Amino acid sequence: MTGGTWDLDDVLVVLGTSWGDYEVTLAEWMAGGPGPRHGSRPESARSRSTGETLPLTVIPLAYRNDRESRALITAGRIASPWRDIPWDVGNWGEPPCEVRGPRPFDRSVADPERMDRLAASVLRVLPPAPVDAEAARAVLAQVPEFGEAAPGMVRRLAAEARWEELDAIVQLAAVAALVDVAPLLCEVLGSDARPPHPGHLVDALGQLRYDDAAELLERLVGQFVYAAGDLSLARRCIRALAATGKPNSRARLTLISWRDWPGPIQQWATHELEANGQYIPPPGP
């Protein structure tokens, strides 16, 4: 170490992958990142010249690929150091936000004028109080096109950052069990759209019991804990996973209950699983 800075070629890090552990220099890791095995991360570090065990804090935060750094990158709070590294989409699939940063929200909308007219029609007849099933039936009776147009309306309102209107439409869609809206909610939450009240969309995913949102909801727990510092939003994600109650959601909730999280996150997940008779103790002694 010279002047308080480690020689990146002297620092060796052990990377944990599903294929086993292997050792590379910190310089190599920082240059290439995790690649398609995006869950791999440095598990330990040592000095090549002295053999001294080093703390993982010798690795700059953005390069640690741990829960905190992944959450901050996904949320766009710190820049991804690997965003511009070539990515083989054909063989590796879409690059994950945890190592490439938030995806741009697709703001293109087919027939935006029609979406605006329908949104205005729905909002005119939607009562100001929380929407219940009776109110949803009344809206659908007066604006029958809402059912098939709801996903387009969500995209349009998110594209225009008309968040109050979006929250009302999403609440109505959830009460009306319009599951086709759920993928759009996931797209908004997983992108750079940045709704000011993401908890409303999270609640709707749970109400719609959309199991394909399970991975996103687990990621959002990390974002709300590490990037937003908002445990109440993290708890809403946990409740949405519990409300969904389907295999992917139960599995994600179980993983949260097994892992060491800041604050009461682990306990909340355990409580939700126990309340539904679904808790499974972690493996090991």
PDB file of C-alpha atoms in Angstrom:
ATOM      1  CA  MET A   1       0.000   0.000   0.000  1.00  0.00           C
ATOM      2  CA  THR A   2       1.395   3.403  -0.985  1.00  0.00           C
ATOM      3  CA  GLY A   3      -0.056   6.673   0.284  1.00  0.00           C
ATOM      4  CA  GLY A   4      -3.206   4.943   1.528  1.00  0.00           C
ATOM      5  CA  THR A   5      -4.034   3.442  -1.870  1.00  0.00           C
ATOM      6  CA  TRP A   6      -3.778  -0.244  -2.701  1.00  0.00           C
ATOM      7  CA  ASP A   7      -2.030  -1.432  -5.853  1.00  0.00           C
ATOM      8  CA  LEU A   8      -4.928  -3.005  -7.751  1.00  0.00           C
ATOM      9  CA  ASP A   9      -2.630  -5.670  -9.190  1.00  0.00           C
ATOM     10  CA  ASP A  10      -1.443  -6.614  -5.696  1.00  0.00           C
ATOM     11  CA  VAL A  11      -4.949  -7.107  -4.321  1.00  0.00           C
ATOM     12  CA  LEU A  12      -6.347 -10.582  -5.053  1.00  0.00           C
ATOM     13  CA  VAL A  13     -10.063 -11.239  -4.652  1.00  0.00           C
ATOM     14  CA  VAL A  14     -11.872 -14.561  -4.411  1.00  0.00           C
ATOM     15  CA  LEU A  15     -15.006 -14.601  -6.539  1.00  0.00           C
ATOM     16  CA  GLY A  16     -17.895 -16.830  -5.560  1.00  0.00           C
ATOM     17  CA  THR A  17     -19.872 -18.317  -8.455  1.00  0.00           C
ATOM     18  CA  SER A  18     -22.222 -21.244  -8.968  1.00  0.00           C
ATOM     19  CA  TRP A  19     -19.269 -23.014 -10.598  1.00  0.00           C
ATOM     20  CA  GLY A  20     -17.039 -22.596  -7.555  1.00  0.00           C
ATOM     21  CA  ASP A  21     -14.588 -20.000  -6.255  1.00  0.00           C
ATOM     22  CA  TYR A  22     -11.639 -18.594  -8.143  1.00  0.00           C
ATOM     23  CA  GLU A  23      -9.092 -15.837  -7.587  1.00  0.00           C
ATOM     24  CA  VAL A  24      -8.265 -12.835  -9.781  1.00  0.00           C
ATOM     25  CA  THR A  25      -6.579  -9.501  -9.242  1.00  0.00           C
ATOM     26  CA  LEU A  26      -8.778  -6.618  -8.218  1.00  0.00           C
ATOM     27  CA  ALA A  27      -7.708  -4.862 -11.415  1.00  0.00           C
ATOM     28  CA  GLU A  28      -9.099  -7.742 -13.515  1.00  0.00           C
ATOM     29  CA  TRP A  29     -12.359  -7.814 -11.581  1.00  0.00           C
ATOM     30  CA  MET A  30     -12.861  -4.065 -11.875  1.00  0.00           C
ATOM     31  CA  ALA A  31     -12.158  -4.154 -15.612  1.00  0.00           C
ATOM     32  CA  GLY A  32     -14.474  -7.033 -16.489  1.00  0.00           C
ATOM     33  CA  GLY A  33     -17.102  -7.233 -13.784  1.00  0.00           C
ATOM     34  CA  PRO A  34     -19.304 -10.279 -13.226  1.00  0.00           C
ATOM     35  CA  GLY A  35     -20.400 -10.688 -16.857  1.00  0.00           C
ATOM     36  CA  PRO A  36     -23.236 -13.156 -17.432  1.00  0.00           C
ATOM     37  CA  ARG A  37     -22.770 -14.649 -13.939  1.00  0.00           C
ATOM     38  CA  HIS A  38     -24.083 -11.398 -12.577  1.00  0.00           C
ATOM     39  CA  GLY A  39     -24.519 -12.779  -9.056  1.00  0.00           C
ATOM     40  CA  SER A  40     -20.800 -13.455  -8.578  1.00  0.00           C
ATOM     41  CA  ARG A  41     -18.979 -11.071  -6.260  1.00  0.00           C
ATOM     42  CA  PRO A  42     -15.760 -10.769  -4.292  1.00  0.00           C
ATOM     43  CA  GLU A  43     -16.017 -12.957  -1.198  1.00  0.00           C
ATOM     44  CA  SER A  44     -12.616 -12.130   0.325  1.00  0.00           C
ATOM     45  CA  ALA A  45      -9.428 -10.235  -0.479  1.00  0.00           C
ATOM     46  CA  ARG A  46      -5.736 -10.553   0.277  1.00  0.00           C
ATOM     47  CA  SER A  47      -2.430  -8.965  -0.646  1.00  0.00           C
ATOM     48  CA  ARG A  48      -0.490 -10.981  -3.214  1.00  0.00           C
ATOM     49  CA  SER A  49       2.850  -9.621  -1.982  1.00  0.00           C
ATOM     50  CA  THR A  50       2.345 -10.162   1.756  1.00  0.00           C
ATOM     51  CA  GLY A  51      -0.487 -12.693   1.977  1.00  0.00           C
ATOM     52  CA  GLU A  52      -2.262 -10.328   4.383  1.00  0.00           C
ATOM     53  CA  THR A  53      -6.039 -10.726   4.572  1.00  0.00           C
ATOM     54  CA  LEU A  54      -7.674  -7.473   3.512  1.00  0.00           C
ATOM     55  CA  PRO A  55     -11.137  -6.092   4.268  1.00  0.00           C
ATOM     56  CA  LEU A  56     -13.574  -5.962   1.366  1.00  0.00           C
ATOM     57  CA  THR A  57     -13.614  -2.194   1.812  1.00  0.00           C
ATOM     58  CA  VAL A  58     -10.400  -2.099  -0.255  1.00  0.00           C
ATOM     59  CA  ILE A  59     -12.821  -2.635  -3.172  1.00  0.00           C
ATOM     60  CA  PRO A  60     -14.603   0.585  -4.170  1.00  0.00           C
ATOM     61  CA  LEU A  61     -18.319   0.340  -3.353  1.00  0.00           C
ATOM     62  CA  ALA A  62     -19.521   0.338  -6.958  1.00  0.00           C
ATOM     63  CA  TYR A  63     -17.350  -2.719  -7.710  1.00  0.00           C
ATOM     64  CA  ARG A  64     -18.343  -4.924  -4.768  1.00  0.00           C
ATOM     65  CA  ASN A  65     -21.481  -6.353  -6.418  1.00  0.00           C
ATOM     66  CA  ASP A  66     -22.882  -7.022  -2.966  1.00  0.00           C
ATOM     67  CA  ARG A  67     -26.462  -6.377  -1.910  1.00  0.00           C
ATOM     68  CA  GLU A  68     -25.819  -2.710  -1.140  1.00  0.00           C
ATOM     69  CA  SER A  69     -23.902  -1.832  -4.312  1.00  0.00           C
ATOM     70  CA  ARG A  70     -26.360  -3.735  -6.515  1.00  0.00           C
ATOM     71  CA  ALA A  71     -29.281  -1.896  -4.949  1.00  0.00           C
ATOM     72  CA  LEU A  72     -27.604   1.491  -5.416  1.00  0.00           C
ATOM     73  CA  ILE A  73     -26.751   0.745  -9.054  1.00  0.00           C
ATOM     74  CA  THR A  74     -30.241  -0.556  -9.807  1.00  0.00           C
ATOM     75  CA  ALA A  75     -31.746   2.570  -8.295  1.00  0.00           C
ATOM     76  CA  GLY A  76     -29.389   4.803 -10.261  1.00  0.00           C
ATOM     77  CA  ARG A  77     -27.858   6.255  -7.084  1.00  0.00           C
ATOM     78  CA  ILE A  78     -24.330   5.301  -8.145  1.00  0.00           C
ATOM     79  CA  ALA A  79     -23.095   4.787 -11.683  1.00  0.00           C
ATOM     80  CA  SER A  80     -22.580   1.265 -12.958  1.00  0.00           C
ATOM     81  CA  PRO A  81     -18.867   0.773 -13.654  1.00  0.00           C
ATOM     82  CA  TRP A  82     -19.701  -1.951 -16.207  1.00  0.00           C
ATOM     83  CA  ARG A  83     -22.513  -0.310 -18.164  1.00  0.00           C
ATOM     84  CA  ASP A  84     -20.451   0.156 -21.328  1.00  0.00           C
ATOM     85  CA  ILE A  85     -18.795  -3.271 -21.368  1.00  0.00           C
ATOM     86  CA  PRO A  86     -20.047  -5.302 -24.399  1.00  0.00           C
ATOM     87  CA  TRP A  87     -22.898  -7.666 -23.521  1.00  0.00           C
ATOM     88  CA  ASP A  88     -23.890 -10.730 -25.579  1.00  0.00           C
ATOM     89  CA  VAL A  89     -27.673 -10.432 -25.381  1.00  0.00           C
ATOM     90  CA  GLY A  90     -28.159 -13.437 -27.655  1.00  0.00           C
ATOM     91  CA  ASN A  91     -26.390 -15.807 -25.265  1.00  0.00           C
ATOM     92  CA  TRP A  92     -26.712 -14.030 -21.941  1.00  0.00           C
ATOM     93  CA  GLY A  93     -30.174 -12.469 -22.100  1.00  0.00           C
ATOM     94  CA  GLU A  94     -30.977  -8.893 -21.164  1.00  0.00           C
ATOM     95  CA  PRO A  95     -28.329  -7.335 -18.922  1.00  0.00           C
ATOM     96  CA  PRO A  96     -29.537  -7.070 -15.323  1.00  0.00           C
ATOM     97  CA  CYS A  97     -30.045  -3.622 -13.842  1.00  0.00           C
ATOM     98  CA  GLU A  98     -27.814  -4.548 -10.891  1.00  0.00           C
ATOM     99  CA  VAL A  99     -24.715  -4.434 -13.086  1.00  0.00           C
ATOM    100  CA  ARG A 100     -25.857  -2.088 -15.862  1.00  0.00           C
ATOM    101  CA  GLY A 101     -28.022   0.477 -14.082  1.00  0.00           C
ATOM    102  CA  PRO A 102     -31.743   1.219 -14.485  1.00  0.00           C
ATOM    103  CA  ARG A 103     -33.334   0.573 -17.858  1.00  0.00           C
ATOM    104  CA  PRO A 104     -34.791   3.526 -19.746  1.00  0.00           C
ATOM    105  CA  PHE A 105     -38.579   3.502 -19.582  1.00  0.00           C
ATOM    106  CA  ASP A 106     -40.209   2.987 -22.985  1.00  0.00           C
ATOM    107  CA  ARG A 107     -42.358   6.086 -23.350  1.00  0.00           C
ATOM    108  CA  SER A 108     -43.731   5.267 -26.792  1.00  0.00           C
ATOM    109  CA  VAL A 109     -47.524   4.891 -26.701  1.00  0.00           C
ATOM    110  CA  ALA A 110     -49.821   3.749 -29.491  1.00  0.00           C
ATOM    111  CA  ASP A 111     -52.640   6.262 -30.052  1.00  0.00           C
ATOM    112  CA  PRO A 112     -51.790   8.549 -27.118  1.00  0.00           C
ATOM    113  CA  GLU A 113     -54.785  10.804 -27.809  1.00  0.00           C
ATOM    114  CA  ARG A 114     -57.150   7.876 -27.286  1.00  0.00           C
ATOM    115  CA  MET A 115     -55.366   6.944 -24.047  1.00  0.00           C
ATOM    116  CA  ASP A 116     -55.785  10.521 -22.828  1.00  0.00           C
ATOM    117  CA  ARG A 117     -59.491  10.536 -23.676  1.00  0.00           C
ATOM    118  CA  LEU A 118     -60.103   7.228 -21.920  1.00  0.00           C
ATOM    119  CA  ALA A 119     -58.110   8.279 -18.859  1.00  0.00           C
ATOM    120  CA  ALA A 120     -60.150  11.478 -18.625  1.00  0.00           C
ATOM    121  CA  SER A 121     -63.398   9.497 -18.984  1.00  0.00           C
ATOM    122  CA  VAL A 122     -62.382   7.063 -16.243  1.00  0.00           C
ATOM    123  CA  LEU A 123     -61.226   9.764 -13.849  1.00  0.00           C
ATOM    124  CA  ARG A 124     -64.459  11.708 -14.315  1.00  0.00           C
ATOM    125  CA  VAL A 125     -66.551   8.821 -13.000  1.00  0.00           C
ATOM    126  CA  LEU A 126     -64.052   7.438 -10.482  1.00  0.00           C
ATOM    127  CA  PRO A 127     -65.038   8.386  -6.922  1.00  0.00           C
ATOM    128  CA  PRO A 128     -62.434  10.284  -4.861  1.00  0.00           C
ATOM    129  CA  ALA A 129     -62.571   7.814  -1.984  1.00  0.00           C
ATOM    130  CA  PRO A 130     -60.568   4.555  -2.057  1.00  0.00           C
ATOM    131  CA  VAL A 131     -61.877   2.409  -4.907  1.00  0.00           C
ATOM    132  CA  ASP A 132     -63.928  -0.639  -3.971  1.00  0.00           C
ATOM    133  CA  ALA A 133     -65.403  -3.408  -6.110  1.00  0.00           C
ATOM    134  CA  GLU A 134     -68.707  -1.591  -6.552  1.00  0.00           C
ATOM    135  CA  ALA A 135     -66.981   1.557  -7.799  1.00  0.00           C
ATOM    136  CA  ALA A 136     -64.851  -0.531 -10.187  1.00  0.00           C
ATOM    137  CA  ARG A 137     -67.962  -2.174 -11.637  1.00  0.00           C
ATOM    138  CA  ALA A 138     -69.550   1.239 -12.137  1.00  0.00           C
ATOM    139  CA  VAL A 139     -66.509   2.577 -13.976  1.00  0.00           C
ATOM    140  CA  LEU A 140     -66.274  -0.484 -16.204  1.00  0.00           C
ATOM    141  CA  ALA A 141     -69.970  -0.180 -17.034  1.00  0.00           C
ATOM    142  CA  GLN A 142     -69.579   3.456 -18.085  1.00  0.00           C
ATOM    143  CA  VAL A 143     -66.171   3.101 -19.770  1.00  0.00           C
ATOM    144  CA  PRO A 144     -66.124  -0.514 -21.014  1.00  0.00           C
ATOM    145  CA  GLU A 145     -62.952   0.097 -23.051  1.00  0.00           C
ATOM    146  CA  PHE A 146     -60.983   0.532 -19.832  1.00  0.00           C
ATOM    147  CA  GLY A 147     -60.361  -3.198 -19.449  1.00  0.00           C
ATOM    148  CA  GLU A 148     -58.421  -3.630 -22.680  1.00  0.00           C
ATOM    149  CA  ALA A 149     -56.883  -0.148 -22.691  1.00  0.00           C
ATOM    150  CA  ALA A 150     -55.611  -0.084 -19.085  1.00  0.00           C
ATOM    151  CA  PRO A 151     -51.991  -1.149 -19.900  1.00  0.00           C
ATOM    152  CA  GLY A 152     -51.727   1.568 -22.562  1.00  0.00           C
ATOM    153  CA  MET A 153     -53.138   4.111 -20.150  1.00  0.00           C
ATOM    154  CA  VAL A 154     -50.555   3.163 -17.525  1.00  0.00           C
ATOM    155  CA  ARG A 155     -47.741   3.584 -20.052  1.00  0.00           C
ATOM    156  CA  ARG A 156     -49.110   6.918 -21.225  1.00  0.00           C
ATOM    157  CA  LEU A 157     -49.534   8.347 -17.740  1.00  0.00           C
ATOM    158  CA  ALA A 158     -46.081   7.138 -16.641  1.00  0.00           C
ATOM    159  CA  ALA A 159     -44.519   8.536 -19.824  1.00  0.00           C
ATOM    160  CA  GLU A 160     -46.063  11.911 -19.047  1.00  0.00           C
ATOM    161  CA  ALA A 161     -45.204  11.684 -15.308  1.00  0.00           C
ATOM    162  CA  ARG A 162     -48.891  12.201 -14.474  1.00  0.00           C
ATOM    163  CA  TRP A 163     -48.451  10.362 -11.226  1.00  0.00           C
ATOM    164  CA  GLU A 164     -51.668  11.250  -9.389  1.00  0.00           C
ATOM    165  CA  GLU A 165     -53.740  10.078 -12.351  1.00  0.00           C
ATOM    166  CA  LEU A 166     -51.599   6.969 -12.644  1.00  0.00           C
ATOM    167  CA  ASP A 167     -52.108   6.072  -8.974  1.00  0.00           C
ATOM    168  CA  ALA A 168     -55.886   6.335  -9.368  1.00  0.00           C
ATOM    169  CA  ILE A 169     -55.919   4.238 -12.551  1.00  0.00           C
ATOM    170  CA  VAL A 170     -53.645   1.609 -10.997  1.00  0.00           C
ATOM    171  CA  GLN A 171     -55.806   1.343  -7.894  1.00  0.00           C
ATOM    172  CA  LEU A 172     -58.874   0.864 -10.098  1.00  0.00           C
ATOM    173  CA  ALA A 173     -57.119  -1.752 -12.251  1.00  0.00           C
ATOM    174  CA  ALA A 174     -56.043  -3.691  -9.155  1.00  0.00           C
ATOM    175  CA  VAL A 175     -59.552  -3.721  -7.688  1.00  0.00           C
ATOM    176  CA  ALA A 176     -60.932  -4.782 -11.082  1.00  0.00           C
ATOM    177  CA  ALA A 177     -58.322  -7.600 -11.247  1.00  0.00           C
ATOM    178  CA  LEU A 178     -56.915  -6.405 -14.575  1.00  0.00           C
ATOM    179  CA  VAL A 179     -53.788  -8.564 -14.471  1.00  0.00           C
ATOM    180  CA  ASP A 180     -52.607  -7.316 -17.881  1.00  0.00           C
ATOM    181  CA  VAL A 181     -51.604  -4.102 -16.106  1.00  0.00           C
ATOM    182  CA  ALA A 182     -49.080  -5.913 -13.878  1.00  0.00           C
ATOM    183  CA  PRO A 183     -46.236  -6.210 -16.435  1.00  0.00           C
ATOM    184  CA  LEU A 184     -46.488  -2.452 -17.043  1.00  0.00           C
ATOM    185  CA  LEU A 185     -46.243  -1.791 -13.313  1.00  0.00           C
ATOM    186  CA  CYS A 186     -43.108  -3.947 -13.195  1.00  0.00           C
ATOM    187  CA  GLU A 187     -41.661  -2.040 -16.137  1.00  0.00           C
ATOM    188  CA  VAL A 188     -42.283   1.308 -14.436  1.00  0.00           C
ATOM    189  CA  LEU A 189     -40.834   0.157 -11.105  1.00  0.00           C
ATOM    190  CA  GLY A 190     -37.765  -1.409 -12.730  1.00  0.00           C
ATOM    191  CA  SER A 191     -36.915   1.570 -14.911  1.00  0.00           C
ATOM    192  CA  ASP A 192     -35.738   5.158 -14.667  1.00  0.00           C
ATOM    193  CA  ALA A 193     -39.347   6.424 -14.656  1.00  0.00           C
ATOM    194  CA  ARG A 194     -39.092   7.072 -10.899  1.00  0.00           C
ATOM    195  CA  PRO A 195     -42.703   7.327  -9.666  1.00  0.00           C
ATOM    196  CA  PRO A 196     -42.810   9.441  -6.487  1.00  0.00           C
ATOM    197  CA  HIS A 197     -45.083   6.942  -4.707  1.00  0.00           C
ATOM    198  CA  PRO A 198     -43.829   3.499  -5.762  1.00  0.00           C
ATOM    199  CA  GLY A 199     -45.617   1.856  -2.853  1.00  0.00           C
ATOM    200  CA  HIS A 200     -48.953   2.272  -4.672  1.00  0.00           C
ATOM    201  CA  LEU A 201     -47.668   0.193  -7.575  1.00  0.00           C
ATOM    202  CA  VAL A 202     -46.127  -2.370  -5.218  1.00  0.00           C
ATOM    203  CA  ASP A 203     -49.457  -2.757  -3.406  1.00  0.00           C
ATOM    204  CA  ALA A 204     -51.235  -3.296  -6.723  1.00  0.00           C
ATOM    205  CA  LEU A 205     -48.839  -6.089  -7.706  1.00  0.00           C
ATOM    206  CA  GLY A 206     -49.671  -7.877  -4.473  1.00  0.00           C
ATOM    207  CA  GLN A 207     -53.385  -7.309  -4.952  1.00  0.00           C
ATOM    208  CA  LEU A 208     -53.153  -8.696  -8.489  1.00  0.00           C
ATOM    209  CA  ARG A 209     -51.164 -11.685  -7.136  1.00  0.00           C
ATOM    210  CA  TYR A 210     -48.673 -11.296  -9.974  1.00  0.00           C
ATOM    211  CA  ASP A 211     -46.067 -13.971  -9.321  1.00  0.00           C
ATOM    212  CA  ASP A 212     -43.767 -12.820 -12.137  1.00  0.00           C
ATOM    213  CA  ALA A 213     -43.070  -9.702 -10.062  1.00  0.00           C
ATOM    214  CA  ALA A 214     -41.355 -11.748  -7.311  1.00  0.00           C
ATOM    215  CA  GLU A 215     -37.759 -11.101  -8.401  1.00  0.00           C
ATOM    216  CA  LEU A 216     -38.457  -7.396  -8.912  1.00  0.00           C
ATOM    217  CA  LEU A 217     -40.076  -7.087  -5.486  1.00  0.00           C
ATOM    218  CA  GLU A 218     -37.044  -8.697  -3.847  1.00  0.00           C
ATOM    219  CA  ARG A 219     -34.777  -6.224  -5.679  1.00  0.00           C
ATOM    220  CA  LEU A 220     -36.984  -3.361  -4.574  1.00  0.00           C
ATOM    221  CA  VAL A 221     -36.577  -4.418  -0.944  1.00  0.00           C
ATOM    222  CA  GLY A 222     -32.837  -3.801  -1.390  1.00  0.00           C
ATOM    223  CA  GLN A 223     -33.379  -0.496  -3.181  1.00  0.00           C
ATOM    224  CA  PHE A 224     -35.754   0.803  -0.536  1.00  0.00           C
ATOM    225  CA  VAL A 225     -33.404  -0.260   2.268  1.00  0.00           C
ATOM    226  CA  TYR A 226     -30.061   0.881   0.836  1.00  0.00           C
ATOM    227  CA  ALA A 227     -30.880   3.579  -1.717  1.00  0.00           C
ATOM    228  CA  ALA A 228     -34.029   5.189  -0.308  1.00  0.00           C
ATOM    229  CA  GLY A 229     -33.549   4.413   3.377  1.00  0.00           C
ATOM    230  CA  ASP A 230     -37.293   3.736   3.567  1.00  0.00           C
ATOM    231  CA  LEU A 231     -38.135   0.608   5.554  1.00  0.00           C
ATOM    232  CA  SER A 232     -41.867   1.224   5.184  1.00  0.00           C
ATOM    233  CA  LEU A 233     -41.590   0.754   1.411  1.00  0.00           C
ATOM    234  CA  ALA A 234     -39.507  -2.379   1.940  1.00  0.00           C
ATOM    235  CA  ARG A 235     -42.245  -3.748   4.189  1.00  0.00           C
ATOM    236  CA  ARG A 236     -44.841  -3.099   1.469  1.00  0.00           C
ATOM    237  CA  CYS A 237     -42.769  -5.247  -0.900  1.00  0.00           C
ATOM    238  CA  ILE A 238     -42.703  -8.032   1.681  1.00  0.00           C
ATOM    239  CA  ARG A 239     -46.456  -7.774   2.131  1.00  0.00           C
ATOM    240  CA  ALA A 240     -46.953  -7.870  -1.647  1.00  0.00           C
ATOM    241  CA  LEU A 241     -44.899 -11.062  -1.865  1.00  0.00           C
ATOM    242  CA  ALA A 242     -46.964 -12.569   0.947  1.00  0.00           C
ATOM    243  CA  ALA A 243     -50.249 -11.461  -0.643  1.00  0.00           C
ATOM    244  CA  THR A 244     -49.267 -13.044  -3.958  1.00  0.00           C
ATOM    245  CA  GLY A 245     -48.667 -16.352  -2.187  1.00  0.00           C
ATOM    246  CA  LYS A 246     -47.561 -18.198  -5.319  1.00  0.00           C
ATOM    247  CA  PRO A 247     -44.399 -20.313  -5.762  1.00  0.00           C
ATOM    248  CA  ASN A 248     -41.954 -17.642  -6.978  1.00  0.00           C
ATOM    249  CA  SER A 249     -43.142 -15.158  -4.389  1.00  0.00           C
ATOM    250  CA  ARG A 250     -42.948 -17.690  -1.551  1.00  0.00           C
ATOM    251  CA  ALA A 251     -39.429 -18.636  -2.625  1.00  0.00           C
ATOM    252  CA  ARG A 252     -38.264 -15.010  -2.683  1.00  0.00           C
ATOM    253  CA  LEU A 253     -39.882 -14.313   0.661  1.00  0.00           C
ATOM    254  CA  THR A 254     -38.194 -17.400   2.110  1.00  0.00           C
ATOM    255  CA  LEU A 255     -34.789 -16.218   0.858  1.00  0.00           C
ATOM    256  CA  ILE A 256     -35.347 -12.856   2.507  1.00  0.00           C
ATOM    257  CA  SER A 257     -36.242 -14.617   5.778  1.00  0.00           C
ATOM    258  CA  TRP A 258     -32.976 -16.582   5.653  1.00  0.00           C
ATOM    259  CA  ARG A 259     -30.632 -13.681   4.951  1.00  0.00           C
ATOM    260  CA  ASP A 260     -29.135 -11.073   7.217  1.00  0.00           C
ATOM    261  CA  TRP A 261     -30.778  -7.744   6.407  1.00  0.00           C
ATOM    262  CA  PRO A 262     -30.507  -4.388   8.163  1.00  0.00           C
ATOM    263  CA  GLY A 263     -33.275  -3.615  10.609  1.00  0.00           C
ATOM    264  CA  PRO A 264     -36.390  -5.788  10.838  1.00  0.00           C
ATOM    265  CA  ILE A 265     -36.546  -6.936   7.196  1.00  0.00           C
ATOM    266  CA  GLN A 266     -35.713 -10.576   7.946  1.00  0.00           C
ATOM    267  CA  GLN A 267     -38.173 -10.672  10.841  1.00  0.00           C
ATOM    268  CA  TRP A 268     -40.981  -9.193   8.728  1.00  0.00           C
ATOM    269  CA  ALA A 269     -40.487 -11.844   6.055  1.00  0.00           C
ATOM    270  CA  THR A 270     -40.435 -14.594   8.667  1.00  0.00           C
ATOM    271  CA  HIS A 271     -43.614 -13.242  10.264  1.00  0.00           C
ATOM    272  CA  GLU A 272     -45.483 -13.189   6.934  1.00  0.00           C
ATOM    273  CA  LEU A 273     -44.474 -16.771   6.169  1.00  0.00           C
ATOM    274  CA  GLU A 274     -45.367 -17.996   9.662  1.00  0.00           C
ATOM    275  CA  ALA A 275     -48.754 -16.275   9.469  1.00  0.00           C
ATOM    276  CA  ASN A 276     -49.536 -18.313   6.358  1.00  0.00           C
ATOM    277  CA  GLY A 277     -48.022 -21.556   7.659  1.00  0.00           C
ATOM    278  CA  GLN A 278     -45.290 -21.405   4.996  1.00  0.00           C
ATOM    279  CA  TYR A 279     -42.144 -20.751   7.000  1.00  0.00           C
ATOM    280  CA  ILE A 280     -39.208 -23.050   6.240  1.00  0.00           C
ATOM    281  CA  PRO A 281     -36.148 -22.849   8.545  1.00  0.00           C
ATOM    282  CA  PRO A 282     -32.873 -22.030   6.820  1.00  0.00           C
ATOM    283  CA  PRO A 283     -30.663 -24.969   5.838  1.00  0.00           C
ATOM    284  CA  GLY A 284     -27.711 -25.963   7.968  1.00  0.00           C
ATOM    285  CA  PRO A 285     -27.161 -26.763  11.626  1.00  0.00           C
TER     286      PRO A 285
END
